[in-house]
Short mmCIF file of C-alpha atoms and ligand atoms in Angstrom, two decimals:
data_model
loop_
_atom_site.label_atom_id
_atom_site.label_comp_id
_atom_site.label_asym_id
_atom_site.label_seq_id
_atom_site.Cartn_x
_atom_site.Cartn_y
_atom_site.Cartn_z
CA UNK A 113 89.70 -64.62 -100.95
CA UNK A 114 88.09 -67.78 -101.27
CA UNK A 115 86.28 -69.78 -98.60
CA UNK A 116 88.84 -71.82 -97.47
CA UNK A 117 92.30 -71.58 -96.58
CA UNK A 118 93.91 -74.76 -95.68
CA UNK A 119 92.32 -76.91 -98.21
CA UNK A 120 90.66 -76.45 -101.89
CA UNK A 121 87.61 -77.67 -102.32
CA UNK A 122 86.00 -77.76 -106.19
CA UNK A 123 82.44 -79.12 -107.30
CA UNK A 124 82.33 -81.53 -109.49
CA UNK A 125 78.71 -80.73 -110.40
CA UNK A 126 75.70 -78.61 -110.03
CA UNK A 127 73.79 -80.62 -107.80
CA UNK A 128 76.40 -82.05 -104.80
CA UNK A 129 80.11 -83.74 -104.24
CA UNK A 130 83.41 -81.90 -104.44
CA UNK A 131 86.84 -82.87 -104.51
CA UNK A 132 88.66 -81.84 -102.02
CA UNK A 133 92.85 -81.49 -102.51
CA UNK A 134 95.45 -79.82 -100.70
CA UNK A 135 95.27 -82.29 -97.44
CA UNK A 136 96.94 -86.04 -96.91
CA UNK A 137 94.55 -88.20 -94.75
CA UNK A 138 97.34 -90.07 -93.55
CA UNK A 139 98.56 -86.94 -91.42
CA UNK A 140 95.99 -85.98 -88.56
CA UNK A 141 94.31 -82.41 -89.45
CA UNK A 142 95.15 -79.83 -87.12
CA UNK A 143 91.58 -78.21 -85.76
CA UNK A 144 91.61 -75.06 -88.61
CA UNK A 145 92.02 -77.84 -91.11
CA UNK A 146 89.20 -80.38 -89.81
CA UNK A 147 86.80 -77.01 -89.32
CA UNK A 148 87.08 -76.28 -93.19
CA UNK A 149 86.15 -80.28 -94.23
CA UNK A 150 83.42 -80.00 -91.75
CA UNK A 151 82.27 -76.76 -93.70
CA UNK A 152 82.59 -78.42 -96.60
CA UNK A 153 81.11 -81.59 -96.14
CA UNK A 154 78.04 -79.20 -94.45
CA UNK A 155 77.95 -77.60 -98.32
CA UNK A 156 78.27 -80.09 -100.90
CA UNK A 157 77.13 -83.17 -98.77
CA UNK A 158 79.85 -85.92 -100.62
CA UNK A 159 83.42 -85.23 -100.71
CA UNK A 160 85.85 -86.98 -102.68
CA UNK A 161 89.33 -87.09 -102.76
CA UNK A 162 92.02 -88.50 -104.53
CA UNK A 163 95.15 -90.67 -104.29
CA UNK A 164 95.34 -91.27 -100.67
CA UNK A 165 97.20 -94.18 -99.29
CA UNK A 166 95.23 -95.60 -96.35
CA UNK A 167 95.89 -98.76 -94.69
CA UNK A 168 92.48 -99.56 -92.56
CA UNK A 169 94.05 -98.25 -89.08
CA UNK A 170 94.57 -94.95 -91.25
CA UNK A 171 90.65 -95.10 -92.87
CA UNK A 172 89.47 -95.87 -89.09
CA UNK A 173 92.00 -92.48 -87.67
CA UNK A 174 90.38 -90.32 -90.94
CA UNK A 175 86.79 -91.44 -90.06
CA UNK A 176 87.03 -90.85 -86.36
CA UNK A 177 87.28 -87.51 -87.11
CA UNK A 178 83.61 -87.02 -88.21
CA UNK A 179 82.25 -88.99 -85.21
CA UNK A 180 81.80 -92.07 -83.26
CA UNK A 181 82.42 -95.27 -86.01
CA UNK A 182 79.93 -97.88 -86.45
CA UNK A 183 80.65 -101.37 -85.55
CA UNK A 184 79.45 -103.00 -88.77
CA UNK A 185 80.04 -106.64 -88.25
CA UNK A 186 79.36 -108.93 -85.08
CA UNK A 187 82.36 -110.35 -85.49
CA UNK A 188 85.77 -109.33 -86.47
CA UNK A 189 86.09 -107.72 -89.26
CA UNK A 190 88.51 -109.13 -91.94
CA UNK A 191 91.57 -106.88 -91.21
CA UNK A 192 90.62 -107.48 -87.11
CA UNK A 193 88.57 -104.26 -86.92
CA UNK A 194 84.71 -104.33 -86.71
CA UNK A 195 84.19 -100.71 -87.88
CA UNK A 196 85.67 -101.90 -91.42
CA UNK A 197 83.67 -103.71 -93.65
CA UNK A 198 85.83 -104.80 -97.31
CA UNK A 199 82.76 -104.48 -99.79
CA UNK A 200 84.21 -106.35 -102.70
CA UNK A 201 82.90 -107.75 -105.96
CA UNK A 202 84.72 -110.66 -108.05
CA UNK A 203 85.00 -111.02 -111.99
CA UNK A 204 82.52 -113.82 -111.64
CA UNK A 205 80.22 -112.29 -109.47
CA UNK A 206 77.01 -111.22 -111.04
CA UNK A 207 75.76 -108.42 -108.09
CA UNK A 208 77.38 -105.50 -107.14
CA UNK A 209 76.42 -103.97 -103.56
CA UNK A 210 74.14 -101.07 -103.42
CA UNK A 211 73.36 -101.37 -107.05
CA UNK A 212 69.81 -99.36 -106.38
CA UNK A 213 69.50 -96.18 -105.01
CA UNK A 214 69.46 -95.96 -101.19
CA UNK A 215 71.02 -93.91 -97.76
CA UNK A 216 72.65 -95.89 -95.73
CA UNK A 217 70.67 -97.99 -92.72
CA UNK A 218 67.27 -96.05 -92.12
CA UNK A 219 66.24 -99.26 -91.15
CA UNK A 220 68.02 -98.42 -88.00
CA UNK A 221 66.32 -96.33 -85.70
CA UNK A 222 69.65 -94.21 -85.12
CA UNK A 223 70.75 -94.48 -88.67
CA UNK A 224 74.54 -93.33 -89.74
CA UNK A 225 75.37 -89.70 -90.27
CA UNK A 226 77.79 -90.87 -92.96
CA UNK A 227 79.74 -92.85 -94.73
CA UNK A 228 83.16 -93.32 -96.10
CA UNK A 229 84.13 -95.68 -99.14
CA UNK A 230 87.60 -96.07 -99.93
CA UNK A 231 88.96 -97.58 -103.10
CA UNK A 232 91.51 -100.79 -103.27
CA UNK A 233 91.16 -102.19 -106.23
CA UNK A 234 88.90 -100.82 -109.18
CA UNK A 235 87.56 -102.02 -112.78
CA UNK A 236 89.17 -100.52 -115.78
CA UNK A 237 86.17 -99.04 -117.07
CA UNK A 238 82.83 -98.75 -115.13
CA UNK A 239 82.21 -99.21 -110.89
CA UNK A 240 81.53 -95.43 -110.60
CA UNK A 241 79.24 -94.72 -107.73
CA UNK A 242 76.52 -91.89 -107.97
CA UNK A 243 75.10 -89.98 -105.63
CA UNK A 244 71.71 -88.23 -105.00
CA UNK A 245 70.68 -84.79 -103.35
CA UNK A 246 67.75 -84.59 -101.03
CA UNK A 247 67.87 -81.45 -100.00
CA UNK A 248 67.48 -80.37 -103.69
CA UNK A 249 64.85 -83.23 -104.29
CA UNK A 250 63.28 -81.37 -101.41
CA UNK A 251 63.40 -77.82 -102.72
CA UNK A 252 62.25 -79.18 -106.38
CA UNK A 253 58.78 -80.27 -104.78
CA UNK A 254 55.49 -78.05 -104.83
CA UNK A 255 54.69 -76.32 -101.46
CA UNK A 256 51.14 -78.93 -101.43
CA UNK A 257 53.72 -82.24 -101.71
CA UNK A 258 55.93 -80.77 -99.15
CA UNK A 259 52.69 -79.92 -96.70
CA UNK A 260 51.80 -83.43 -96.98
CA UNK A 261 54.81 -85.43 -96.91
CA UNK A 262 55.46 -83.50 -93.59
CA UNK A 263 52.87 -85.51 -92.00
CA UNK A 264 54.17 -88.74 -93.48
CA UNK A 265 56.11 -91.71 -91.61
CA UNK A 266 57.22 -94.75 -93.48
CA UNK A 267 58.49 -98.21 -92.27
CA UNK A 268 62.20 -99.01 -93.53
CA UNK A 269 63.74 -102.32 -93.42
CA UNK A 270 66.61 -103.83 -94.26
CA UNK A 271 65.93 -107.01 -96.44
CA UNK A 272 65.64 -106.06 -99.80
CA UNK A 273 69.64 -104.77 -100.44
CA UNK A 274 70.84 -107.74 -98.54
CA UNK A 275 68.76 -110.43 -100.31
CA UNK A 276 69.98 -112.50 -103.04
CA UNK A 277 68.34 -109.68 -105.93
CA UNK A 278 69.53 -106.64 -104.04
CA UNK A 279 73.17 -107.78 -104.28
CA UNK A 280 73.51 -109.61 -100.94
CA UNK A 281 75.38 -112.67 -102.19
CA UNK A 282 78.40 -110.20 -101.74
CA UNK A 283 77.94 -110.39 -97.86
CA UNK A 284 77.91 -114.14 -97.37
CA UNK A 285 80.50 -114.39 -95.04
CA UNK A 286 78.59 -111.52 -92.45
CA UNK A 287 75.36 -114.02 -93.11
CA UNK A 288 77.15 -116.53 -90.95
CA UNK A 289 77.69 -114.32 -88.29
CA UNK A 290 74.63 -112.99 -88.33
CA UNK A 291 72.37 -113.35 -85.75
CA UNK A 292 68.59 -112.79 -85.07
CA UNK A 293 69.63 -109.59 -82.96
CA UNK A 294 71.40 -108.01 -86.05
CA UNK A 295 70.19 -104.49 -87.51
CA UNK A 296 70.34 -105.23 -90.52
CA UNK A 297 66.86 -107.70 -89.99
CA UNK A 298 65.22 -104.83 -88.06
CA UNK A 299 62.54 -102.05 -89.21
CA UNK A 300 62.26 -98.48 -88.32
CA UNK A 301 59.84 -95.94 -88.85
CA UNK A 302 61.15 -92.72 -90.36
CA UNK A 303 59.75 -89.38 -91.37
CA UNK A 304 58.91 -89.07 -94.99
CA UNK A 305 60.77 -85.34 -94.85
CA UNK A 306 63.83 -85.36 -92.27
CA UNK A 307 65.09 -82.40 -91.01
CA UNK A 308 69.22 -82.08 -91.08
CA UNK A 309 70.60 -81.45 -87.80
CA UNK A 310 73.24 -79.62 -88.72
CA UNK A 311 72.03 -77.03 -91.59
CA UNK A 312 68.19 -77.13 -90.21
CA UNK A 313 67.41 -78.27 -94.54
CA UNK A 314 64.58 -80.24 -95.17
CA UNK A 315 65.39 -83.63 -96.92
CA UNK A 316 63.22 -86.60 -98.94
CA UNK A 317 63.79 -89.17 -96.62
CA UNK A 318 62.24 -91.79 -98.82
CA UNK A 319 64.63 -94.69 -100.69
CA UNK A 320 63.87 -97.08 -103.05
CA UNK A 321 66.10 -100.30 -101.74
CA UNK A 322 64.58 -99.64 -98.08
CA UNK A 323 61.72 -97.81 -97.97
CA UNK A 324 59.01 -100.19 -97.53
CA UNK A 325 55.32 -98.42 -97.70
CA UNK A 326 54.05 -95.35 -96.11
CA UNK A 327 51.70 -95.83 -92.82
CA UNK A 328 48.38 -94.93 -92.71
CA UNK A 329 48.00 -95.11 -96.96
CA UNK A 330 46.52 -97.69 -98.68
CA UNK A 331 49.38 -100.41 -100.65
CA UNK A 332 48.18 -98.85 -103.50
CA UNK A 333 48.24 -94.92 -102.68
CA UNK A 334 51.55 -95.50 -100.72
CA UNK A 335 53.30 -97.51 -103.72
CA UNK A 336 52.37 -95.02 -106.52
CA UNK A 337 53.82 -91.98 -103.84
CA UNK A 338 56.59 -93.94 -103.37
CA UNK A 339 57.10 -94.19 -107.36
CA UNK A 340 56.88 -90.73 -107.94
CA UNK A 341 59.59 -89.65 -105.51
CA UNK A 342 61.90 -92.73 -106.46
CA UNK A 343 61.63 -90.70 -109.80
CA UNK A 344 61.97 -87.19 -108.66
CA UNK A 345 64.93 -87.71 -106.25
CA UNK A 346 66.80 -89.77 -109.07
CA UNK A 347 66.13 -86.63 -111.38
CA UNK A 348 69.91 -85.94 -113.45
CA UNK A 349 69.46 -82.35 -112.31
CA UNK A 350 70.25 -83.72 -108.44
CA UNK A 351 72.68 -86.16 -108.85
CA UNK A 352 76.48 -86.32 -109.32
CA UNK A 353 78.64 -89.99 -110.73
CA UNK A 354 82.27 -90.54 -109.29
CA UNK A 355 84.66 -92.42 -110.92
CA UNK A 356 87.10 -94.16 -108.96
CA UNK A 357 91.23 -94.65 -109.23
CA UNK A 358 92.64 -96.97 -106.21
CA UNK A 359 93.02 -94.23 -103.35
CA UNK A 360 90.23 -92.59 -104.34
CA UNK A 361 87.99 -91.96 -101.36
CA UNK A 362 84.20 -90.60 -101.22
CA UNK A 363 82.54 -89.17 -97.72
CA UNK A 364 78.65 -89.25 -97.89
CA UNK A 365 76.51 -87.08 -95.57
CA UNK A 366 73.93 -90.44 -95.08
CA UNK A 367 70.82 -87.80 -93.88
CA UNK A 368 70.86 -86.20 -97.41
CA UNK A 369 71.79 -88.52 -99.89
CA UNK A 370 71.13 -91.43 -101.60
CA UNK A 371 74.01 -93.58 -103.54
CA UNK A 372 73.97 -95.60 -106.01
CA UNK A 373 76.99 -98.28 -107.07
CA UNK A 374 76.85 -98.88 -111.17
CA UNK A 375 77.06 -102.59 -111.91
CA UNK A 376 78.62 -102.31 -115.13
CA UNK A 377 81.95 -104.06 -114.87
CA UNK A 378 81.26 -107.94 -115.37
CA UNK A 379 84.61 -109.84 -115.76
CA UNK A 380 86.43 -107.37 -113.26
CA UNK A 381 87.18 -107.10 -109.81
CA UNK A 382 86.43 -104.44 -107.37
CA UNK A 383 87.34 -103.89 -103.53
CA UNK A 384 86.19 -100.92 -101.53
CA UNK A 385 86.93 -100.46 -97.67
CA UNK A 386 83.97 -98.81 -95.74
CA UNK A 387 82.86 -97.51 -92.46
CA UNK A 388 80.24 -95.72 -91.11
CA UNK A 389 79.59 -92.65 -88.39
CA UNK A 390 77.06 -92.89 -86.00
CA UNK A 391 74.35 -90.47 -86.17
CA UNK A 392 71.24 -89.28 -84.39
CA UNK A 393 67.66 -90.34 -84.27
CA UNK A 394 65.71 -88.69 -87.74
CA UNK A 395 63.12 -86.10 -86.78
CA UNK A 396 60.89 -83.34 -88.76
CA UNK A 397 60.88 -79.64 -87.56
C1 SIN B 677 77.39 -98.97 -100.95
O1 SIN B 677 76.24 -98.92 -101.31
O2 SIN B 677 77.70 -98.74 -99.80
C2 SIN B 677 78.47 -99.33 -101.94
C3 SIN B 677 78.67 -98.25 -102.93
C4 SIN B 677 79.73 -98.60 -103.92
O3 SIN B 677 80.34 -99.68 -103.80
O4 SIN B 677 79.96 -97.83 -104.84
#
């Protein structure tokens, strides 16, 4: 008997992500059905699956599922829903979004408990996304790191993957909208080592696009801690890559992974669709 009945569900590495088949996101899931993602998503921490045909109202119905959806934009989004943001890069545009490792708003003090990325339109060759696992960055480090990350809190902002050499050209349009109020320009102090709500795992809560120093160090003793777990967490042993087909779509839990977009389709055009789930305050226990 395996462990689940009303879907399949197979890794696609050692460290996190699995595809999940048997289930058509158009159609909502009956409770049996949604119980089994939620188990799964709980395991493997990104789920993928494939050849879905989701019109935005659809992507909003499939992410409403997992919780309350972020409004992303201040103003309307471009298909007339906030919660949807169309992350898209053209054959003449030299940045791709998220091309550096990151989770997904920590600059937020309530930052999302995931995300969902759903392909349009993808590059021949190339655009794959990969994805990081904390929890196993976590378990990989020596029992005197873990003691004293636990007493570590670092400031996160948003600036750096929204600035011109983090790949913010891409969100122009949201610039205009943008007002002094927005998130996006705020800070937020995190934990260094989160503690997942749901499975009670410890997780690096550390990224390299938004993690801006740790408090109470020095620049210096803060930057070189910072560089060692920007290379530990982005260790091959902890990370899976996912390569997209139109209808592909990924499901990130955003309090134990990072992500990662490869920028390695000049000349070609990609479109993604994206939300994000609201999630909880981060906290160490
Ligand atoms: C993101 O960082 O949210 C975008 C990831 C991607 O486009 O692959």
């Amino acid at each position: 008997m395996t462990d689940y009945e009303r879907i399949t569900v197979t890794p696609i590495s050692g460290a996190l992500g699995a595809e999940v088949g048997g289930i058509d996101l158009r159609e909502p899931s009956d409770d049996a059905t949604q119980a089994e993602v939620d188990r799964a998503f709980l395991k493997h921490h990104v789920l993928f699956f494939r050849d879905q045909q989701l019109e935005p109202e659809r992507l909003l119905a499939f992410g409403s599922r997992f919780g309350e959806l972020n409004v992303l934009q201040p103003l309307v989004g471009p298909d007339g829903l906030p919660e949807i943001m169309r992350v898209t890069k053209e054959p003449d545009d030299d940045y791709a979004v998220g091309h550096v490792w990151h989770s997904d708003a920590p600059y937020a003090e309530t930052p999302p408990k995931a995300s969902a990325l759903y392909a349009v339109e993808v590059p021949e060759r190339g655009g794959d996304t990969l994805f990081a696992n904390m929890c196993a960055a976590y378990d990989a480090l020596s029992e005197p790191m873990r003691e004293r990350l636990a007493k570590l809190t670092a400031v996160n902002g948003g600036p750096y993957i929204y600035s011109e050499r983090g790949g913010g050209s891409q969100f122009s349009a949201r610039d205009d909208a943008r007002t002094e109020g927005d998130p996006v320009f705020s800070t937020a102090v995190q934990p260094v080592i989160r503690t997942h709500p749901e499975t009670g795992r410890r997780v690096l809560y550390v990224n390299p696009a938004h993690t801006e120093y740790i408090e109470g160090m020095s620049q210096g003793e803060s930057a070189a801690l910072l560089a060692f777990l920007y290379r530990h967490g982005s260790r091959p042993e902890f990370i899976c890559r996912f390569h997209w087909r139109p209808g592909s779509l990924a499901l990130w839990d955003n309090r134990c992974t990072w992500h990662y977009a490869a920028n390695d389709y000049p000349g070609q055009r990609r479109e993604m669709l994206r939300l994000t789930i609201k999630g909880d305050r981060a906290f160490y226990a």
